[in-house]
Coordinates of N, CA, C and O in Angstrom, one line a residue:
X1 N -84.4 14.0 -27.5 CA -84.6 14.9 -28.6 C -85.9 14.4 -29.3 O -86.1 13.3 -29.5
X2 N -86.7 15.4 -29.6 CA -88.0 15.0 -30.3 C -87.7 14.4 -31.6 O -86.7 14.7 -32.3
X3 N -88.7 13.6 -32.1 CA -88.5 12.9 -33.3 C -88.4 13.9 -34.5 O -87.5 13.7 -35.4
X4 N -89.3 14.9 -34.5 CA -89.2 15.9 -35.6 C -87.9 16.6 -35.6 O -87.3 16.8 -36.7
X5 N -87.4 17.0 -34.5 CA -86.1 17.8 -34.4 C -85.0 16.9 -34.8 O -84.0 17.3 -35.5
X6 N -85.0 15.6 -34.4 CA -84.0 14.6 -34.8 C -83.9 14.5 -36.3 O -82.8 14.7 -36.9
X7 N -85.0 14.3 -37.0 CA -85.0 14.1 -38.4 C -84.7 15.4 -39.1 O -84.0 15.4 -40.1
X8 N -85.2 16.5 -38.6 CA -84.9 17.8 -39.3 C -83.4 18.1 -39.2 O -82.9 18.5 -40.3
X9 N -82.8 17.9 -38.1 CA -81.4 18.2 -38.0 C -80.6 17.2 -38.8 O -79.6 17.6 -39.4
X10 N -81.0 16.0 -38.8 CA -80.3 14.9 -39.5 C -80.3 15.2 -41.0 O -79.3 14.9 -41.7
X11 N -81.4 15.7 -41.5 CA -81.5 16.0 -43.0 C -80.9 17.4 -43.3 O -80.2 17.5 -44.3
X12 N -81.0 18.3 -42.4 CA -80.5 19.7 -42.7 C -79.0 19.7 -42.8 O -78.5 20.4 -43.6
X13 N -78.3 18.9 -42.0 CA -76.8 19.0 -42.0 C -76.3 18.6 -43.4 O -75.5 19.5 -43.9
X14 N -76.5 17.5 -43.9 CA -76.0 17.2 -45.3 C -76.5 18.1 -46.3 O -75.8 18.5 -47.2
X15 N -77.8 18.5 -46.3 CA -78.3 19.4 -47.3 C -77.7 20.8 -47.2 O -77.3 21.3 -48.3
X16 N -77.5 21.3 -46.1 CA -76.9 22.7 -45.9 C -75.4 22.6 -46.3 O -74.9 23.6 -47.0
X17 N -74.7 21.6 -45.9 CA -73.3 21.5 -46.2 C -73.1 21.3 -47.7 O -72.2 21.9 -48.3
X18 N -74.0 20.4 -48.3 CA -73.9 20.2 -49.7 C -74.2 21.5 -50.5 O -73.6 21.8 -51.5
X19 N -75.2 22.2 -50.1 CA -75.5 23.5 -50.7 C -74.4 24.5 -50.6 O -74.1 25.2 -51.6
X20 N -73.7 24.5 -49.5 CA -72.6 25.5 -49.3 C -71.5 25.1 -50.2 O -70.9 26.0 -50.8
X21 N -71.2 23.8 -50.3 CA -70.1 23.4 -51.3 C -70.5 23.7 -52.7 O -69.7 24.2 -53.5
X22 N -71.8 23.5 -53.0 CA -72.3 23.8 -54.4 C -72.1 25.3 -54.7 O -71.7 25.6 -55.8
X23 N -72.4 26.1 -53.7 CA -72.3 27.5 -53.9 C -70.8 27.9 -54.1 O -70.4 28.7 -54.9
X24 N -69.9 27.3 -53.3 CA -68.5 27.6 -53.3 C -67.8 27.1 -54.7 O -66.9 27.8 -55.1
X25 N -68.4 26.1 -55.2 CA -67.8 25.5 -56.4 C -68.5 26.0 -57.7 O -68.0 25.7 -58.8
X26 N -69.6 26.7 -57.6 CA -70.4 27.0 -58.7 C -69.6 27.7 -59.8 O -69.8 27.4 -61.0
X27 N -68.8 28.6 -59.5 CA -68.0 29.3 -60.5 C -66.9 28.5 -61.2 O -66.4 28.9 -62.2
X28 N -66.6 27.4 -60.6 CA -65.6 26.5 -61.2 C -66.1 25.3 -61.9 O -65.3 24.5 -62.4
X29 N -67.4 25.2 -62.0 CA -68.0 24.0 -62.7 C -67.7 24.1 -64.2 O -68.2 24.9 -64.9
X30 N -67.0 23.1 -64.7 CA -66.6 23.0 -66.1 C -67.1 21.7 -66.7 O -66.7 21.3 -67.7
X31 N -68.1 21.1 -66.0 CA -68.6 19.8 -66.5 C -69.0 19.8 -67.9 O -68.6 18.8 -68.7
X32 N -69.7 20.8 -68.3 CA -70.3 20.8 -69.7 C -69.2 21.0 -70.8 O -69.4 20.6 -71.9
X33 N -68.1 21.5 -70.4 CA -67.0 21.7 -71.3 C -66.0 20.6 -71.4 O -65.1 20.6 -72.3
X34 N -66.2 19.5 -70.6 CA -65.3 18.4 -70.6 C -65.8 17.3 -71.6 O -67.0 17.2 -71.9
X35 N -64.9 16.5 -72.0 CA -65.3 15.3 -72.8 C -65.7 14.2 -71.8 O -65.1 14.0 -70.8
X36 N -66.9 13.7 -72.0 CA -67.5 12.7 -71.0 C -67.4 11.3 -71.5 O -67.6 11.0 -72.7
X37 N -67.3 10.4 -70.6 CA -67.4 9.0 -70.9 C -68.8 8.6 -71.3 O -69.8 9.3 -70.9
X38 N -69.0 7.4 -71.9 CA -70.4 6.9 -72.1 C -71.2 6.9 -70.9 O -70.7 6.7 -69.8
X39 N -72.5 7.1 -71.0 CA -73.5 7.0 -69.9 C -73.4 8.3 -69.0 O -74.1 8.3 -68.0
X40 N -72.7 9.3 -69.4 CA -72.6 10.5 -68.6 C -74.0 11.2 -68.6 O -74.5 11.5 -69.7
X41 N -74.5 11.5 -67.4 CA -75.8 12.2 -67.4 C -75.6 13.7 -67.7 O -74.5 14.2 -67.6
X42 N -76.7 14.4 -68.1 CA -76.5 15.9 -68.2 C -76.2 16.6 -66.9 O -76.6 16.1 -65.8
X43 N -75.5 17.7 -66.9 CA -75.1 18.4 -65.7 C -76.2 18.8 -64.8 O -76.1 18.8 -63.6
X44 N -77.4 19.0 -65.4 CA -78.6 19.5 -64.6 C -79.0 18.4 -63.6 O -79.6 18.7 -62.6
X45 N -78.7 17.1 -63.9 CA -79.1 16.0 -63.1 C -78.4 16.0 -61.7 O -79.0 15.5 -60.7
X46 N -77.2 16.4 -61.7 CA -76.4 16.3 -60.5 C -76.9 17.0 -59.2 O -77.0 16.3 -58.2
X47 N -77.4 18.2 -59.3 CA -77.9 18.8 -58.1 C -79.2 18.1 -57.6 O -79.5 18.1 -56.4
X48 N -80.0 17.6 -58.6 CA -81.2 16.9 -58.2 C -80.9 15.6 -57.5 O -81.4 15.3 -56.4
X49 N -80.0 14.9 -58.1 CA -79.6 13.6 -57.5 C -79.0 13.8 -56.1 O -79.3 13.1 -55.1
X50 N -78.1 14.8 -56.0 CA -77.4 15.0 -54.7 C -78.4 15.5 -53.6 O -78.3 15.1 -52.5
X51 N -79.4 16.2 -54.0 CA -80.4 16.7 -53.0 C -81.1 15.4 -52.5 O -81.3 15.3 -51.3
X52 N -81.5 14.6 -53.4 CA -82.2 13.3 -52.9 C -81.3 12.5 -52.1 O -81.7 12.0 -51.0
X53 N -80.1 12.3 -52.5 CA -79.1 11.5 -51.7 C -78.8 12.1 -50.3 O -78.8 11.3 -49.4
X54 N -78.7 13.4 -50.2 CA -78.4 14.0 -48.9 C -79.7 13.8 -48.0 O -79.5 13.6 -46.8
X55 N -80.9 13.9 -48.6 CA -82.1 13.6 -47.8 C -82.1 12.2 -47.3 O -82.3 11.9 -46.1
X56 N -81.9 11.2 -48.2 CA -81.8 9.8 -47.8 C -80.8 9.6 -46.7 O -81.0 8.8 -45.8
X57 N -79.6 10.2 -46.9 CA -78.5 10.1 -46.0 C -78.9 10.6 -44.6 O -78.7 9.9 -43.6
X58 N -79.6 11.7 -44.5 CA -80.0 12.3 -43.3 C -81.1 11.5 -42.6 O -81.1 11.3 -41.4
X59 N -82.1 11.0 -43.4 CA -83.1 10.2 -42.9 C -82.6 8.9 -42.3 O -82.9 8.5 -41.2
X60 N -81.6 8.3 -43.0 CA -81.0 7.0 -42.5 C -80.3 7.3 -41.2 O -80.4 6.5 -40.2
X61 N -79.5 8.3 -41.1 CA -78.8 8.7 -39.9 C -79.8 9.0 -38.8 O -79.6 8.5 -37.6
X62 N -80.8 9.7 -39.1 CA -81.8 10.1 -38.1 C -82.6 8.8 -37.6 O -82.9 8.8 -36.4
X63 N -82.8 7.8 -38.4 CA -83.5 6.6 -38.0 C -82.7 5.9 -36.9 O -83.2 5.5 -35.9
X64 N -81.4 5.8 -37.1 CA -80.5 5.1 -36.2 C -80.4 5.9 -34.9 O -80.5 5.3 -33.8
X65 N -80.3 7.2 -35.0 CA -80.2 8.0 -33.8 C -81.5 8.0 -33.1 O -81.5 7.9 -31.8
X66 N -82.6 8.0 -33.7 CA -83.9 8.0 -33.1 C -84.1 6.8 -32.3 O -84.7 6.8 -31.2
X67 N -83.7 5.7 -32.8 CA -83.9 4.4 -32.2 C -82.8 4.1 -31.0 O -82.9 3.1 -30.4
X68 N -81.9 5.1 -30.8 CA -80.9 4.9 -29.8 C -79.9 3.9 -30.1 O -79.2 3.4 -29.2
X69 N -79.7 3.6 -31.4 CA -78.7 2.6 -31.8 C -77.4 3.2 -32.3 O -76.5 2.5 -32.8
X70 N -77.3 4.5 -32.3 CA -76.1 5.2 -32.8 C -75.0 5.2 -31.9 O -75.1 5.6 -30.7
X71 N -73.9 4.6 -32.3 CA -72.6 4.6 -31.5 C -71.7 5.7 -32.0 O -71.9 6.2 -33.2
X72 N -70.8 6.1 -31.2 CA -69.9 7.2 -31.6 C -69.1 6.8 -32.9 O -68.8 7.7 -33.7
X73 N -68.8 5.5 -33.1 CA -68.1 5.1 -34.3 C -69.0 5.2 -35.5 O -68.5 5.5 -36.6
X74 N -70.3 5.1 -35.3 CA -71.2 5.3 -36.5 C -71.2 6.7 -36.9 O -71.2 7.1 -38.1
X75 N -71.3 7.6 -35.9 CA -71.2 9.1 -36.2 C -69.9 9.4 -36.8 O -69.9 10.2 -37.8
X76 N -68.8 8.8 -36.4 CA -67.5 9.1 -36.9 C -67.5 8.8 -38.4 O -67.1 9.6 -39.3
X77 N -67.9 7.6 -38.8 CA -67.9 7.1 -40.2 C -68.9 8.0 -41.0 O -68.6 8.3 -42.1
X78 N -70.0 8.3 -40.4 CA -71.0 9.1 -41.1 C -70.4 10.5 -41.5 O -70.4 11.0 -42.6
X79 N -69.8 11.2 -40.5 CA -69.3 12.5 -40.7 C -68.0 12.5 -41.5 O -67.7 13.4 -42.3
X80 N -67.2 11.4 -41.4 CA -66.0 11.3 -42.2 C -66.4 11.1 -43.7 O -65.8 11.8 -44.5
X81 N -67.3 10.3 -44.0 CA -67.7 10.1 -45.4 C -68.3 11.4 -45.9 O -68.1 11.8 -47.1
X82 N -69.1 12.1 -45.1 CA -69.7 13.4 -45.5 C -68.6 14.4 -45.8 O -68.7 15.1 -46.8
X83 N -67.6 14.5 -45.0 CA -66.5 15.4 -45.2 C -65.7 15.0 -46.5 O -65.4 15.9 -47.3
X84 N -65.4 13.8 -46.7 CA -64.7 13.3 -47.9 C -65.6 13.7 -49.1 O -65.1 14.2 -50.1
X85 N -66.9 13.4 -49.0 CA -67.9 13.7 -50.1 C -67.8 15.2 -50.4 O -67.7 15.6 -51.6
X86 N -67.8 16.1 -49.4 CA -67.9 17.5 -49.6 C -66.6 18.1 -50.2 O -66.6 19.1 -50.8
X87 N -65.5 17.4 -49.9 CA -64.2 17.9 -50.4 C -63.9 17.5 -51.9 O -63.1 18.1 -52.6
X88 N -64.6 16.4 -52.3 CA -64.4 15.9 -53.7 C -64.6 17.0 -54.7 O -63.8 17.2 -55.6
X89 N -65.8 17.7 -54.7 CA -66.0 18.7 -55.8 C -64.9 19.8 -55.8 O -64.6 20.4 -56.8
X90 N -64.4 20.1 -54.6 CA -63.3 21.1 -54.6 C -62.1 20.6 -55.3 O -61.5 21.3 -56.1
X91 N -61.7 19.3 -55.0 CA -60.5 18.8 -55.7 C -60.8 18.7 -57.2 O -60.0 19.0 -58.1
X92 N -62.0 18.2 -57.6 CA -62.3 17.9 -59.0 C -62.6 19.2 -59.8 O -62.0 19.4 -60.9
X93 N -63.4 20.1 -59.3 CA -63.8 21.3 -60.1 C -62.9 22.5 -59.8 O -62.5 23.2 -60.7
X94 N -62.7 22.8 -58.6 CA -62.0 24.0 -58.2 C -60.5 23.9 -58.5 O -59.9 24.7 -59.2
X95 N -59.9 22.8 -58.0 CA -58.5 22.6 -58.1 C -58.1 21.9 -59.4 O -56.9 21.9 -59.8
X96 N -59.1 21.3 -60.1 CA -58.9 20.5 -61.3 C -57.9 19.4 -61.1 O -57.2 19.0 -62.1
X97 N -57.9 18.8 -59.9 CA -57.0 17.7 -59.6 C -57.8 16.4 -60.0 O -58.2 15.7 -59.1
X98 N -58.0 16.1 -61.2 CA -58.9 15.0 -61.6 C -58.3 13.7 -61.2 O -59.1 12.8 -60.7
X99 N -57.0 13.4 -61.3 CA -56.5 12.1 -60.9 C -56.6 12.0 -59.3 O -57.0 11.0 -58.8
X100 N -56.2 13.1 -58.6 CA -56.3 13.0 -57.2 C -57.7 12.8 -56.8 O -58.0 12.0 -55.9
X101 N -58.7 13.5 -57.4 CA -60.1 13.3 -57.1 C -60.6 11.9 -57.3 O -61.4 11.4 -56.6
X102 N -60.0 11.2 -58.3 CA -60.3 9.8 -58.5 C -59.9 9.0 -57.3 O -60.7 8.1 -56.9
X103 N -58.7 9.1 -56.8 CA -58.3 8.4 -55.7 C -59.1 8.8 -54.4 O -59.4 8.0 -53.6
X104 N -59.4 10.1 -54.4 CA -60.2 10.6 -53.2 C -61.6 9.9 -53.3 O -62.2 9.6 -52.2
X105 N -62.2 9.8 -54.4 CA -63.6 9.2 -54.5 C -63.5 7.7 -54.2 O -64.5 7.1 -53.8
X106 N -62.4 7.1 -54.5 CA -62.3 5.7 -54.1 C -62.4 5.6 -52.6 O -63.0 4.7 -52.0
X107 N -61.7 6.5 -51.9 CA -61.8 6.5 -50.4 C -63.3 6.7 -50.0 O -63.8 6.1 -49.1
X108 N -64.0 7.6 -50.7 CA -65.4 7.8 -50.5 C -66.2 6.5 -50.7 O -67.1 6.2 -49.9
X109 N -65.9 5.8 -51.8 CA -66.6 4.5 -52.0 C -66.5 3.6 -50.8 O -67.5 3.0 -50.4
X110 N -65.3 3.5 -50.3 CA -65.0 2.6 -49.2 C -65.8 3.0 -48.0 O -66.5 2.3 -47.3
X111 N -65.7 4.3 -47.7 CA -66.4 4.9 -46.5 C -67.9 4.7 -46.6 O -68.6 4.4 -45.6
X112 N -68.4 4.9 -47.8 CA -69.9 4.8 -47.9 C -70.3 3.4 -47.8 O -71.3 3.1 -47.1
X113 N -69.5 2.4 -48.3 CA -69.9 1.0 -48.1 C -69.8 0.6 -46.6 O -70.6 -0.1 -46.1
X114 N -68.8 1.1 -46.0 CA -68.6 0.8 -44.5 C -69.8 1.3 -43.8 O -70.5 0.7 -43.0
X115 N -70.2 2.6 -44.1 CA -71.4 3.2 -43.5 C -72.6 2.4 -43.8 O -73.4 2.1 -42.9
X116 N -72.8 2.0 -45.0 CA -74.0 1.3 -45.4 C -74.1 0.0 -44.6 O -75.2 -0.3 -44.0
X117 N -73.1 -0.8 -44.5 CA -73.1 -2.0 -43.7 C -73.3 -1.8 -42.2 O -74.0 -2.6 -41.6
X118 N -72.7 -0.8 -41.7 CA -72.8 -0.5 -40.3 C -74.3 -0.1 -40.0 O -74.9 -0.5 -39.0
X119 N -74.8 0.8 -40.9 CA -76.2 1.2 -40.7 C -77.2 0.0 -40.8 O -78.1 -0.1 -40.1
X120 N -76.9 -0.8 -41.8 CA -77.7 -2.0 -42.0 C -77.7 -2.9 -40.8 O -78.8 -3.5 -40.5
X121 N -76.6 -3.0 -40.2 CA -76.5 -3.9 -39.0 C -77.3 -3.3 -37.8 O -77.7 -4.0 -36.9
X122 N -77.6 -2.0 -37.8 CA -78.3 -1.3 -36.7 C -79.8 -1.3 -37.1 O -80.7 -1.4 -36.2
X123 N -80.1 -1.1 -38.3 CA -81.5 -0.9 -38.8 C -81.5 -1.2 -40.3 O -80.9 -0.5 -41.1
X124 N -82.2 -2.3 -40.6 CA -82.2 -2.7 -42.0 C -82.7 -1.6 -43.0 O -82.0 -1.4 -44.0
X125 N -83.7 -0.9 -42.7 CA -84.2 0.2 -43.6 C -83.2 1.3 -43.7 O -82.9 1.8 -44.8
X126 N -82.5 1.7 -42.6 CA -81.5 2.7 -42.6 C -80.4 2.3 -43.5 O -79.8 3.1 -44.3
X127 N -80.0 1.0 -43.5 CA -79.0 0.6 -44.4 C -79.4 0.6 -45.9 O -78.7 1.0 -46.7
X128 N -80.6 0.1 -46.1 CA -81.1 0.1 -47.5 C -81.3 1.5 -48.1 O -81.1 1.6 -49.3
X129 N -81.5 2.5 -47.3 CA -81.6 3.8 -47.8 C -80.3 4.4 -48.3 O -80.3 5.3 -49.0
X130 N -79.2 3.7 -47.9 CA -77.9 4.1 -48.3 C -77.5 3.5 -49.7 O -76.5 3.9 -50.3
X131 N -78.2 2.5 -50.2 CA -77.9 1.9 -51.4 C -77.9 2.8 -52.6 O -76.9 2.8 -53.4
X132 N -78.9 3.7 -52.8 CA -78.8 4.7 -53.9 C -77.5 5.5 -53.8 O -76.9 5.8 -54.9
X133 N -77.1 5.9 -52.6 CA -75.9 6.7 -52.4 C -74.7 5.9 -52.9 O -73.8 6.4 -53.6
X134 N -74.6 4.7 -52.4 CA -73.4 3.9 -52.8 C -73.4 3.6 -54.3 O -72.3 3.8 -54.9
X135 N -74.5 3.4 -54.9 CA -74.5 3.1 -56.3 C -74.1 4.4 -57.1 O -73.3 4.4 -58.0
X136 N -74.6 5.6 -56.6 CA -74.3 6.8 -57.3 C -72.8 7.2 -57.2 O -72.2 7.6 -58.1
X137 N -72.3 7.0 -56.0 CA -70.8 7.3 -55.8 C -69.9 6.3 -56.6 O -68.9 6.8 -57.2
X138 N -70.3 5.1 -56.7 CA -69.6 4.2 -57.6 C -69.7 4.6 -59.0 O -68.7 4.6 -59.7
X139 N -70.8 5.0 -59.4 CA -71.0 5.6 -60.8 C -70.2 6.8 -61.0 O -69.5 7.0 -62.0
X140 N -70.2 7.7 -60.0 CA -69.4 8.9 -60.0 C -67.9 8.6 -60.1 O -67.1 9.3 -60.7
X141 N -67.5 7.5 -59.5 CA -66.1 7.1 -59.6 C -65.7 6.7 -61.1 O -64.7 7.2 -61.6
X142 N -66.6 6.0 -61.7 CA -66.5 5.7 -63.2 C -66.4 7.0 -64.0 O -65.5 7.2 -64.8
X143 N -67.3 8.0 -63.7 CA -67.3 9.3 -64.4 C -66.0 10.0 -64.2 O -65.5 10.6 -65.1
X144 N -65.6 10.1 -62.9 CA -64.3 10.8 -62.6 C -63.2 10.2 -63.4 O -62.4 11.0 -64.0
X145 N -63.0 8.9 -63.4 CA -61.9 8.3 -64.1 C -62.1 8.5 -65.6 O -61.1 8.9 -66.3
X146 N -63.3 8.4 -66.1 CA -63.5 8.7 -67.6 C -63.1 10.1 -67.9 O -62.5 10.3 -69.0
X147 N -63.6 11.1 -67.1 CA -63.2 12.5 -67.4 C -61.7 12.7 -67.4 O -61.2 13.4 -68.2
X148 N -61.1 12.1 -66.4 CA -59.7 12.3 -66.3 C -59.0 11.7 -67.5 O -58.1 12.4 -68.1
X149 N -59.3 10.5 -67.9 CA -58.6 9.9 -69.0 C -58.9 10.6 -70.4 O -58.0 10.7 -71.2
X150 N -60.1 11.1 -70.5 CA -60.5 11.7 -71.8 C -60.1 13.2 -71.9 O -60.1 13.8 -73.0
X151 N -59.7 13.8 -70.8 CA -59.4 15.2 -70.8 C -57.9 15.6 -70.4 O -57.7 16.7 -70.1
X152 N -57.1 14.6 -70.3 CA -55.7 14.9 -69.8 C -54.9 15.5 -70.9 O -55.1 15.6 -72.0

């Protein structure tokens, strides 16, 4: 696979799937009407941050794939965390299952950390590119719990 095609497809997959979920959940977004915990960012920040994180995620995956270091278990954890990631806004915004979404995002935290360490063991830079994602998801876990507790 050519280098350009590798990176293009690696970046396109999370971006397109994230955009599709954003489109599906758009009518259910009630973030601005909820009581927020301290440090909550404005709603406009979320699509910007997620776009950047999906790009970093794709670049990181593409780096490992390009170097021929990608194992099937790496792809499994990558796509599993991506699937869990993409289902979270459906649980949180569409279904309004805030407590379930909290436990779901804890699963995502674990999967992202596993992915980060696996990627780091294959390519240091690829692993480091996952740090902003891990930090953001852990922060989102705090926000999820705060919204649940403040709005029940």
